[in-house]
Amino acid sequence: VAPPQDLRITDPGLLGSLDIEWKSPSNVQIFNECTVKYKFEYRNTGDTDWKVIFTRKLKLRVGFDLSRTAEVKVQTLLEGRCTNDVEVQSDWIYATFQVPLQGRLESEVQNFHCIYHDWKYLKCTWQPGLLAPRSVHYRLYYWYEGLDHAVQCDEYIQDHGINIGCMLQNLSQAEYKDLSVCVNGSAADVRPLYVTLRLHNLAKPSPPKQLVVSMSASEELHVAWSPPGGETPSQCLEFEVQLAEDQGEAKAAWASVSTQMETTLTISRANQSHISCVRVRGRTNIFCADQGFWSEWTQECFSVPRKEDKQLFIIIPVILSLSSSLIIFMLIGQCKKR
């Protein structure tokens, strides 16, 4: 079987999503008793592995990092009665695509960083490029599947009149999709930055709420809290619990006691101290994301009496009661004598 024909790559202006199309093999018409499909592979130059797609289509749209060369290849796969049900493969055909990169690498923005707060809004920040002109005006554009075209940020974060960040709202339709981002400059010699984001891997929830700590009669520590609420899906959260014993004037040494999806925990306490602290934080679990950011800590400190103190709490009332009774009897005796 012959390979596909006329493999082409075109850029529709979607910040990294490129259209790849090809034509059927020249002799495909004679294989009417076989199924014809295509094995398509793609990557950016420098990547070790190829991403693979099996399809019967003649056109695909896939995402690339436009700061590097896009590489694609495709071959014909033939199988059926005409091949005695043995898969036959054609030779590969190849194509590449590279956006002309303007400016030097050092003019590109630095330390680009994004956090998806509470699954509600995305905050991205950056620093000006080392070789970028001081008067450069940075702009952020984004696109995800479902938008007709790339959209510019409408809420910038500024420092002395220079855009150093962007706040993006209403991105729920972009969750679990590739979010293509480009930060470029107004000057012609500033190199644009291209990034592909996955929002669920950038999520940072608010701290857990209503942390309550109590001690049972059997000296077990009961810890309970509530999920942070808001837009963060409760089924996507896991929590880390840490405990610290009183260290006097020294800094408390925190020790992790559990990482779990439940919102309650019981801790056995072998060693008692006057003051203990519990803190809890949350992040997106492995069922909803490959990674994520921990929330801030919710902390609660409480007093726990020592066993010796507990014994004193029992002995002192008894002594006071006996002393009171003895004084009363002595007074009664004195009254009778009189």
mmCIF file of C-alpha atoms in Angstrom:
data_model
loop_
_atom_site.group_PDB
_atom_site.id
_atom_site.type_symbol
_atom_site.label_atom_id
_atom_site.label_comp_id
_atom_site.label_asym_id
_atom_site.label_seq_id
_atom_site.Cartn_x
_atom_site.Cartn_y
_atom_site.Cartn_z
ATOM 1 C CA VAL A 1 0.000 0.000 0.000
ATOM 2 C CA ALA A 2 1.214 3.488 -0.819
ATOM 3 C CA PRO A 3 1.722 6.171 1.856
ATOM 4 C CA PRO A 4 -0.628 9.154 2.174
ATOM 5 C CA GLN A 5 -0.045 12.173 -0.058
ATOM 6 C CA ASP A 6 0.420 15.927 0.337
ATOM 7 C CA LEU A 7 0.980 16.108 4.118
ATOM 8 C CA ARG A 8 0.516 19.748 5.143
ATOM 9 C CA ILE A 9 0.620 21.754 8.406
ATOM 10 C CA THR A 10 -1.221 25.070 8.741
ATOM 11 C CA ASP A 11 -1.501 27.499 11.657
ATOM 12 C CA PRO A 12 -5.062 28.808 12.253
ATOM 13 C CA GLY A 13 -3.740 31.307 14.822
ATOM 14 C CA LEU A 14 -4.797 29.362 17.918
ATOM 15 C CA LEU A 15 -1.516 29.725 19.853
ATOM 16 C CA GLY A 16 -0.215 26.227 19.218
ATOM 17 C CA SER A 17 -3.113 24.163 17.908
ATOM 18 C CA LEU A 18 -2.103 23.317 14.345
ATOM 19 C CA ASP A 19 -4.172 21.748 11.567
ATOM 20 C CA ILE A 20 -2.593 18.744 9.849
ATOM 21 C CA GLU A 21 -4.144 17.226 6.743
ATOM 22 C CA TRP A 22 -3.207 14.784 4.014
ATOM 23 C CA LYS A 23 -4.730 12.973 1.045
ATOM 24 C CA SER A 24 -5.488 9.292 0.565
ATOM 25 C CA PRO A 25 -2.880 7.031 -1.061
ATOM 26 C CA SER A 26 -2.938 7.008 -4.828
ATOM 27 C CA ASN A 27 -3.862 3.304 -5.038
ATOM 28 C CA VAL A 28 -6.404 3.158 -2.195
ATOM 29 C CA GLN A 29 -9.325 2.539 -4.603
ATOM 30 C CA ILE A 30 -8.159 -0.970 -5.461
ATOM 31 C CA PHE A 31 -8.399 -2.144 -1.821
ATOM 32 C CA ASN A 32 -12.188 -2.299 -1.639
ATOM 33 C CA GLU A 33 -12.130 -5.425 0.545
ATOM 34 C CA CYS A 34 -9.856 -3.883 3.154
ATOM 35 C CA THR A 35 -10.128 -1.232 5.855
ATOM 36 C CA VAL A 36 -7.874 1.774 5.336
ATOM 37 C CA LYS A 37 -6.772 3.833 8.315
ATOM 38 C CA TYR A 38 -3.820 5.985 9.264
ATOM 39 C CA LYS A 39 -1.248 6.042 12.036
ATOM 40 C CA PHE A 40 -0.409 9.639 12.882
ATOM 41 C CA GLU A 41 2.467 10.626 15.198
ATOM 42 C CA TYR A 42 3.578 14.064 16.351
ATOM 43 C CA ARG A 43 5.996 15.791 18.733
ATOM 44 C CA ASN A 44 8.080 18.910 19.246
ATOM 45 C CA THR A 45 11.753 18.850 18.377
ATOM 46 C CA GLY A 46 13.655 17.798 21.481
ATOM 47 C CA ASP A 47 10.930 15.476 22.815
ATOM 48 C CA THR A 48 11.948 11.849 23.219
ATOM 49 C CA ASP A 49 8.570 10.223 22.576
ATOM 50 C CA TRP A 50 6.051 10.592 19.778
ATOM 51 C CA LYS A 51 2.333 10.962 20.558
ATOM 52 C CA VAL A 52 0.246 8.507 18.513
ATOM 53 C CA ILE A 53 -3.255 8.770 17.014
ATOM 54 C CA PHE A 54 -5.009 6.084 14.919
ATOM 55 C CA THR A 55 -7.676 7.569 12.664
ATOM 56 C CA ARG A 56 -9.644 7.178 9.459
ATOM 57 C CA LYS A 57 -9.850 10.946 9.041
ATOM 58 C CA LEU A 58 -7.720 12.973 6.670
ATOM 59 C CA LYS A 59 -7.452 16.022 8.972
ATOM 60 C CA LEU A 60 -6.531 16.499 12.640
ATOM 61 C CA ARG A 61 -5.951 19.417 15.000
ATOM 62 C CA VAL A 62 -3.289 18.848 17.675
ATOM 63 C CA GLY A 63 -1.364 21.067 20.074
ATOM 64 C CA PHE A 64 2.313 22.016 19.926
ATOM 65 C CA ASP A 65 4.764 24.285 21.716
ATOM 66 C CA LEU A 66 5.289 26.954 19.060
ATOM 67 C CA SER A 67 8.620 27.977 20.546
ATOM 68 C CA ARG A 68 9.996 24.735 19.066
ATOM 69 C CA THR A 69 9.669 23.029 15.705
ATOM 70 C CA ALA A 70 6.576 20.852 15.245
ATOM 71 C CA GLU A 71 7.227 17.435 13.694
ATOM 72 C CA VAL A 72 4.560 15.105 12.259
ATOM 73 C CA LYS A 73 4.526 11.856 10.323
ATOM 74 C CA VAL A 74 1.771 9.617 8.981
ATOM 75 C CA GLN A 75 1.516 6.190 7.324
ATOM 76 C CA THR A 76 -1.250 4.078 5.790
ATOM 77 C CA LEU A 77 -2.493 0.932 7.561
ATOM 78 C CA LEU A 78 -4.318 -1.677 5.475
ATOM 79 C CA GLU A 79 -6.083 -4.766 6.800
ATOM 80 C CA GLY A 80 -8.861 -7.114 5.655
ATOM 81 C CA ARG A 81 -9.618 -9.831 3.110
ATOM 82 C CA CYS A 82 -7.269 -8.304 0.562
ATOM 83 C CA THR A 83 -4.329 -8.846 2.962
ATOM 84 C CA ASN A 84 -5.565 -12.156 4.475
ATOM 85 C CA ASP A 85 -6.362 -10.167 7.656
ATOM 86 C CA VAL A 86 -2.707 -9.226 8.144
ATOM 87 C CA GLU A 87 -2.018 -5.537 8.774
ATOM 88 C CA VAL A 88 0.105 -3.971 6.045
ATOM 89 C CA GLN A 89 1.931 -0.700 6.663
ATOM 90 C CA SER A 90 3.119 1.870 4.132
ATOM 91 C CA ASP A 91 6.243 3.997 4.390
ATOM 92 C CA TRP A 92 6.074 7.161 6.491
ATOM 93 C CA ILE A 93 5.719 10.677 5.110
ATOM 94 C CA TYR A 94 7.023 13.598 7.164
ATOM 95 C CA ALA A 95 6.425 17.344 7.623
ATOM 96 C CA THR A 96 7.624 20.083 10.001
ATOM 97 C CA PHE A 97 6.411 23.538 11.003
ATOM 98 C CA GLN A 98 8.221 26.412 12.738
ATOM 99 C CA VAL A 99 6.888 29.845 13.670
ATOM 100 C CA PRO A 100 9.480 32.517 12.830
ATOM 101 C CA LEU A 101 10.788 33.528 16.265
ATOM 102 C CA GLN A 102 11.550 37.234 16.658
ATOM 103 C CA GLY A 103 13.982 38.687 19.152
ATOM 104 C CA ARG A 104 16.567 36.961 21.328
ATOM 105 C CA LEU A 105 15.650 34.319 23.890
ATOM 106 C CA GLU A 106 16.619 36.663 26.753
ATOM 107 C CA SER A 107 13.871 39.094 25.694
ATOM 108 C CA GLU A 108 11.167 36.526 26.525
ATOM 109 C CA VAL A 109 9.256 37.027 29.810
ATOM 110 C CA GLN A 110 10.731 35.191 32.806
ATOM 111 C CA ASN A 111 9.321 33.146 35.714
ATOM 112 C CA PHE A 112 5.917 32.624 34.134
ATOM 113 C CA HIS A 113 3.731 31.036 36.828
ATOM 114 C CA CYS A 114 -0.005 30.271 37.057
ATOM 115 C CA ILE A 115 -2.334 29.104 39.872
ATOM 116 C CA TYR A 116 -5.990 28.116 39.429
ATOM 117 C CA HIS A 117 -7.470 29.441 42.688
ATOM 118 C CA ASP A 118 -10.470 27.515 44.070
ATOM 119 C CA TRP A 119 -11.230 26.222 40.545
ATOM 120 C CA LYS A 120 -12.643 29.717 40.068
ATOM 121 C CA TYR A 121 -10.048 32.035 38.525
ATOM 122 C CA LEU A 122 -6.592 31.678 36.998
ATOM 123 C CA LYS A 123 -3.838 34.043 38.091
ATOM 124 C CA CYS A 124 -0.707 34.123 35.912
ATOM 125 C CA THR A 125 2.337 36.270 36.681
ATOM 126 C CA TRP A 126 5.655 36.891 34.965
ATOM 127 C CA GLN A 127 8.693 39.161 35.032
ATOM 128 C CA PRO A 128 9.972 41.258 32.111
ATOM 129 C CA GLY A 129 12.630 39.697 29.918
ATOM 130 C CA LEU A 130 16.235 40.590 30.630
ATOM 131 C CA LEU A 131 16.749 42.196 27.225
ATOM 132 C CA ALA A 132 13.243 43.586 26.772
ATOM 133 C CA PRO A 133 12.910 47.374 26.353
ATOM 134 C CA ARG A 134 11.742 49.184 29.491
ATOM 135 C CA SER A 135 8.771 50.623 27.644
ATOM 136 C CA VAL A 136 7.532 47.232 26.409
ATOM 137 C CA HIS A 137 3.802 46.573 26.786
ATOM 138 C CA TYR A 138 3.064 42.891 27.451
ATOM 139 C CA ARG A 139 -0.151 41.203 26.342
ATOM 140 C CA LEU A 140 -1.515 37.765 27.197
ATOM 141 C CA TYR A 141 -3.697 35.793 24.770
ATOM 142 C CA TYR A 142 -5.381 32.446 25.391
ATOM 143 C CA TRP A 143 -7.407 29.838 23.540
ATOM 144 C CA TYR A 144 -9.059 26.497 24.288
ATOM 145 C CA GLU A 145 -11.301 24.176 22.302
ATOM 146 C CA GLY A 146 -14.693 25.815 22.048
ATOM 147 C CA LEU A 147 -13.469 29.356 21.371
ATOM 148 C CA ASP A 148 -13.632 30.663 17.810
ATOM 149 C CA HIS A 149 -10.396 32.613 18.132
ATOM 150 C CA ALA A 150 -7.658 33.581 20.574
ATOM 151 C CA VAL A 151 -8.832 36.019 23.273
ATOM 152 C CA GLN A 152 -6.794 38.738 25.015
ATOM 153 C CA CYS A 153 -6.718 39.118 28.798
ATOM 154 C CA ASP A 154 -9.027 41.894 30.000
ATOM 155 C CA GLU A 155 -7.762 42.149 33.625
ATOM 156 C CA TYR A 156 -4.020 42.748 33.859
ATOM 157 C CA ILE A 157 -1.865 42.993 36.987
ATOM 158 C CA GLN A 158 0.487 45.953 36.758
ATOM 159 C CA ASP A 159 3.678 47.175 38.406
ATOM 160 C CA HIS A 160 4.629 50.790 37.674
ATOM 161 C CA GLY A 161 2.431 50.724 34.591
ATOM 162 C CA ILE A 162 3.898 47.483 33.166
ATOM 163 C CA ASN A 163 1.751 44.383 32.784
ATOM 164 C CA ILE A 164 3.268 41.617 34.933
ATOM 165 C CA GLY A 165 0.263 39.312 35.239
ATOM 166 C CA CYS A 166 -3.287 38.488 34.242
ATOM 167 C CA MET A 167 -6.492 37.327 35.972
ATOM 168 C CA LEU A 168 -8.768 35.060 33.929
ATOM 169 C CA GLN A 169 -12.332 34.331 35.072
ATOM 170 C CA ASN A 170 -15.024 31.903 33.866
ATOM 171 C CA LEU A 171 -12.727 29.121 32.654
ATOM 172 C CA SER A 172 -14.877 26.142 33.673
ATOM 173 C CA GLN A 173 -15.284 25.210 29.983
ATOM 174 C CA ALA A 174 -11.494 24.939 29.705
ATOM 175 C CA GLU A 175 -11.104 22.415 32.531
ATOM 176 C CA TYR A 176 -9.533 19.118 31.423
ATOM 177 C CA LYS A 177 -8.608 20.677 28.093
ATOM 178 C CA ASP A 178 -5.395 22.197 26.761
ATOM 179 C CA LEU A 179 -5.340 25.921 27.499
ATOM 180 C CA SER A 180 -2.955 27.565 25.031
ATOM 181 C CA VAL A 181 -1.357 30.795 26.256
ATOM 182 C CA CYS A 182 0.922 33.331 24.576
ATOM 183 C CA VAL A 183 2.590 36.331 26.258
ATOM 184 C CA ASN A 184 4.125 38.723 23.759
ATOM 185 C CA GLY A 185 5.431 42.261 23.779
ATOM 186 C CA SER A 186 4.601 45.405 21.878
ATOM 187 C CA ALA A 187 8.206 45.731 20.695
ATOM 188 C CA ALA A 188 9.161 43.814 17.562
ATOM 189 C CA ASP A 189 12.353 42.454 19.128
ATOM 190 C CA VAL A 190 10.578 40.776 22.111
ATOM 191 C CA ARG A 191 10.256 37.005 21.736
ATOM 192 C CA PRO A 192 6.771 35.658 22.583
ATOM 193 C CA LEU A 193 6.308 32.945 25.203
ATOM 194 C CA TYR A 194 4.077 29.978 24.290
ATOM 195 C CA VAL A 195 2.723 27.732 27.077
ATOM 196 C CA THR A 196 0.109 24.962 27.222
ATOM 197 C CA LEU A 197 -1.661 24.707 30.594
ATOM 198 C CA ARG A 198 -3.971 22.144 32.203
ATOM 199 C CA LEU A 199 -6.100 23.932 34.793
ATOM 200 C CA HIS A 200 -6.766 20.929 37.044
ATOM 201 C CA ASN A 201 -2.996 20.516 37.518
ATOM 202 C CA LEU A 202 -2.709 24.149 38.667
ATOM 203 C CA ALA A 203 -5.558 24.123 41.199
ATOM 204 C CA LYS A 204 -5.049 25.531 44.698
ATOM 205 C CA PRO A 205 -8.042 25.285 47.069
ATOM 206 C CA SER A 206 -8.811 27.550 50.008
ATOM 207 C CA PRO A 207 -7.925 26.199 53.474
ATOM 208 C CA PRO A 208 -10.356 23.724 55.073
ATOM 209 C CA LYS A 209 -13.042 25.299 57.275
ATOM 210 C CA GLN A 210 -14.408 24.739 60.793
ATOM 211 C CA LEU A 211 -11.490 22.777 62.237
ATOM 212 C CA VAL A 212 -12.615 21.271 65.569
ATOM 213 C CA VAL A 213 -10.347 19.351 67.967
ATOM 214 C CA SER A 214 -11.601 17.434 70.993
ATOM 215 C CA MET A 215 -10.245 14.914 73.529
ATOM 216 C CA SER A 216 -12.129 11.743 74.479
ATOM 217 C CA ALA A 217 -12.167 10.118 77.935
ATOM 218 C CA SER A 218 -9.780 7.476 76.581
ATOM 219 C CA GLU A 219 -7.313 10.237 75.681
ATOM 220 C CA GLU A 220 -7.848 9.978 71.925
ATOM 221 C CA LEU A 221 -7.649 13.131 69.870
ATOM 222 C CA HIS A 222 -10.612 13.684 67.549
ATOM 223 C CA VAL A 223 -10.067 16.082 64.624
ATOM 224 C CA ALA A 224 -12.835 17.155 62.231
ATOM 225 C CA TRP A 225 -13.095 19.832 59.540
ATOM 226 C CA SER A 226 -15.158 20.851 56.510
ATOM 227 C CA PRO A 227 -14.070 21.150 52.857
ATOM 228 C CA PRO A 228 -13.338 24.713 51.744
ATOM 229 C CA GLY A 229 -16.478 24.946 49.622
ATOM 230 C CA GLY A 230 -16.667 27.341 46.690
ATOM 231 C CA GLU A 231 -15.985 25.992 43.211
ATOM 232 C CA THR A 232 -13.558 23.253 44.316
ATOM 233 C CA PRO A 233 -15.207 19.805 43.802
ATOM 234 C CA SER A 234 -15.284 18.121 47.229
ATOM 235 C CA GLN A 235 -14.638 14.690 45.663
ATOM 236 C CA CYS A 236 -11.384 16.030 44.206
ATOM 237 C CA LEU A 237 -9.788 16.922 47.543
ATOM 238 C CA GLU A 238 -7.316 15.176 49.806
ATOM 239 C CA PHE A 239 -6.110 16.485 53.161
ATOM 240 C CA GLU A 240 -2.887 16.381 55.138
ATOM 241 C CA VAL A 241 -3.035 16.465 58.953
ATOM 242 C CA GLN A 242 -0.053 17.436 61.093
ATOM 243 C CA LEU A 243 0.388 17.477 64.870
ATOM 244 C CA ALA A 244 2.853 19.414 67.028
ATOM 245 C CA GLU A 245 3.632 18.959 70.722
ATOM 246 C CA ASP A 246 4.481 21.885 72.982
ATOM 247 C CA GLN A 247 8.176 22.666 72.696
ATOM 248 C CA GLY A 248 8.254 25.425 75.266
ATOM 249 C CA GLU A 249 10.067 28.409 73.844
ATOM 250 C CA ALA A 250 11.447 26.379 70.936
ATOM 251 C CA LYS A 251 9.758 26.270 67.527
ATOM 252 C CA ALA A 252 7.115 23.543 67.289
ATOM 253 C CA ALA A 253 8.168 20.450 65.359
ATOM 254 C CA TRP A 254 5.312 19.467 63.067
ATOM 255 C CA ALA A 255 4.857 15.800 62.150
ATOM 256 C CA SER A 256 2.486 14.440 59.480
ATOM 257 C CA VAL A 257 0.064 11.895 60.878
ATOM 258 C CA SER A 258 -2.252 11.351 57.902
ATOM 259 C CA THR A 259 -2.995 12.144 54.249
ATOM 260 C CA GLN A 260 -6.580 11.181 53.426
ATOM 261 C CA MET A 261 -9.794 12.091 51.613
ATOM 262 C CA GLU A 262 -12.002 11.865 54.730
ATOM 263 C CA THR A 263 -12.670 14.942 56.871
ATOM 264 C CA THR A 264 -12.317 13.286 60.295
ATOM 265 C CA LEU A 265 -9.382 11.659 62.071
ATOM 266 C CA THR A 266 -8.783 10.017 65.454
ATOM 267 C CA ILE A 267 -5.253 10.115 66.871
ATOM 268 C CA SER A 268 -4.022 8.068 69.840
ATOM 269 C CA ARG A 269 -1.955 10.147 72.273
ATOM 270 C CA ALA A 270 0.699 8.205 74.190
ATOM 271 C CA ASN A 271 2.628 11.248 75.385
ATOM 272 C CA GLN A 272 0.661 14.085 76.936
ATOM 273 C CA SER A 273 1.719 17.729 77.082
ATOM 274 C CA HIS A 274 0.118 20.962 78.212
ATOM 275 C CA ILE A 275 -0.281 22.464 74.719
ATOM 276 C CA SER A 276 -0.756 20.717 71.379
ATOM 277 C CA CYS A 277 -1.598 22.054 67.929
ATOM 278 C CA VAL A 278 -3.254 20.426 64.924
ATOM 279 C CA ARG A 279 -3.210 21.846 61.398
ATOM 280 C CA VAL A 280 -4.887 20.689 58.174
ATOM 281 C CA ARG A 281 -4.480 21.648 54.515
ATOM 282 C CA GLY A 282 -5.921 20.350 51.234
ATOM 283 C CA ARG A 283 -5.081 19.870 47.563
ATOM 284 C CA THR A 284 -6.491 18.168 44.451
ATOM 285 C CA ASN A 285 -6.206 14.370 44.714
ATOM 286 C CA ILE A 286 -4.816 11.907 42.158
ATOM 287 C CA PHE A 287 -8.285 11.047 40.875
ATOM 288 C CA CYS A 288 -8.781 14.559 39.496
ATOM 289 C CA ALA A 289 -5.267 15.778 38.660
ATOM 290 C CA ASP A 290 -1.674 14.697 38.137
ATOM 291 C CA GLN A 291 -0.495 17.391 40.531
ATOM 292 C CA GLY A 292 -1.683 20.502 42.321
ATOM 293 C CA PHE A 293 -0.876 23.131 44.929
ATOM 294 C CA TRP A 294 -1.486 22.694 48.675
ATOM 295 C CA SER A 295 -3.795 25.212 50.322
ATOM 296 C CA GLU A 296 -2.733 27.301 53.298
ATOM 297 C CA TRP A 297 -2.898 25.624 56.721
ATOM 298 C CA THR A 298 -5.892 25.736 59.065
ATOM 299 C CA GLN A 299 -4.510 25.535 62.623
ATOM 300 C CA GLU A 300 -6.027 24.878 66.046
ATOM 301 C CA CYS A 301 -4.181 24.801 69.390
ATOM 302 C CA PHE A 302 -5.623 23.439 72.635
ATOM 303 C CA SER A 303 -4.694 22.576 76.226
ATOM 304 C CA VAL A 304 -4.333 18.994 77.414
ATOM 305 C CA PRO A 305 -3.776 18.405 81.161
ATOM 306 C CA ARG A 306 -1.104 15.915 82.254
ATOM 307 C CA LYS A 307 -2.078 12.776 84.153
ATOM 308 C CA GLU A 308 -0.582 14.294 87.302
ATOM 309 C CA ASP A 309 -2.754 17.350 86.802
ATOM 310 C CA LYS A 310 -5.813 15.151 86.352
ATOM 311 C CA GLN A 311 -5.057 13.402 89.653
ATOM 312 C CA LEU A 312 -4.752 16.781 91.364
ATOM 313 C CA PHE A 313 -8.088 17.816 89.874
ATOM 314 C CA ILE A 314 -9.613 14.799 91.643
ATOM 315 C CA ILE A 315 -7.663 14.958 94.954
ATOM 316 C CA ILE A 316 -8.060 18.693 95.620
ATOM 317 C CA PRO A 317 -11.898 18.684 95.592
ATOM 318 C CA VAL A 318 -11.917 15.632 97.863
ATOM 319 C CA ILE A 319 -9.564 17.316 100.368
ATOM 320 C CA LEU A 320 -11.610 20.508 100.307
ATOM 321 C CA SER A 321 -14.801 18.535 100.859
ATOM 322 C CA LEU A 322 -13.339 16.627 103.829
ATOM 323 C CA SER A 323 -11.914 19.818 105.338
ATOM 324 C CA SER A 324 -15.257 21.545 105.027
ATOM 325 C CA SER A 325 -17.029 18.626 106.680
ATOM 326 C CA LEU A 326 -14.502 18.554 109.533
ATOM 327 C CA ILE A 327 -14.888 22.271 110.181
ATOM 328 C CA ILE A 328 -18.672 21.918 110.235
ATOM 329 C CA PHE A 329 -18.507 19.044 112.744
ATOM 330 C CA MET A 330 -16.127 21.044 114.954
ATOM 331 C CA LEU A 331 -18.463 24.007 114.906
ATOM 332 C CA ILE A 332 -21.457 21.806 115.776
ATOM 333 C CA GLY A 333 -19.456 20.258 118.657
ATOM 334 C CA GLN A 334 -18.555 23.688 119.995
ATOM 335 C CA CYS A 335 -22.177 24.773 119.842
ATOM 336 C CA LYS A 336 -23.333 21.716 121.833
ATOM 337 C CA LYS A 337 -20.726 22.320 124.516
ATOM 338 C CA ARG A 338 -22.002 25.847 124.972
#
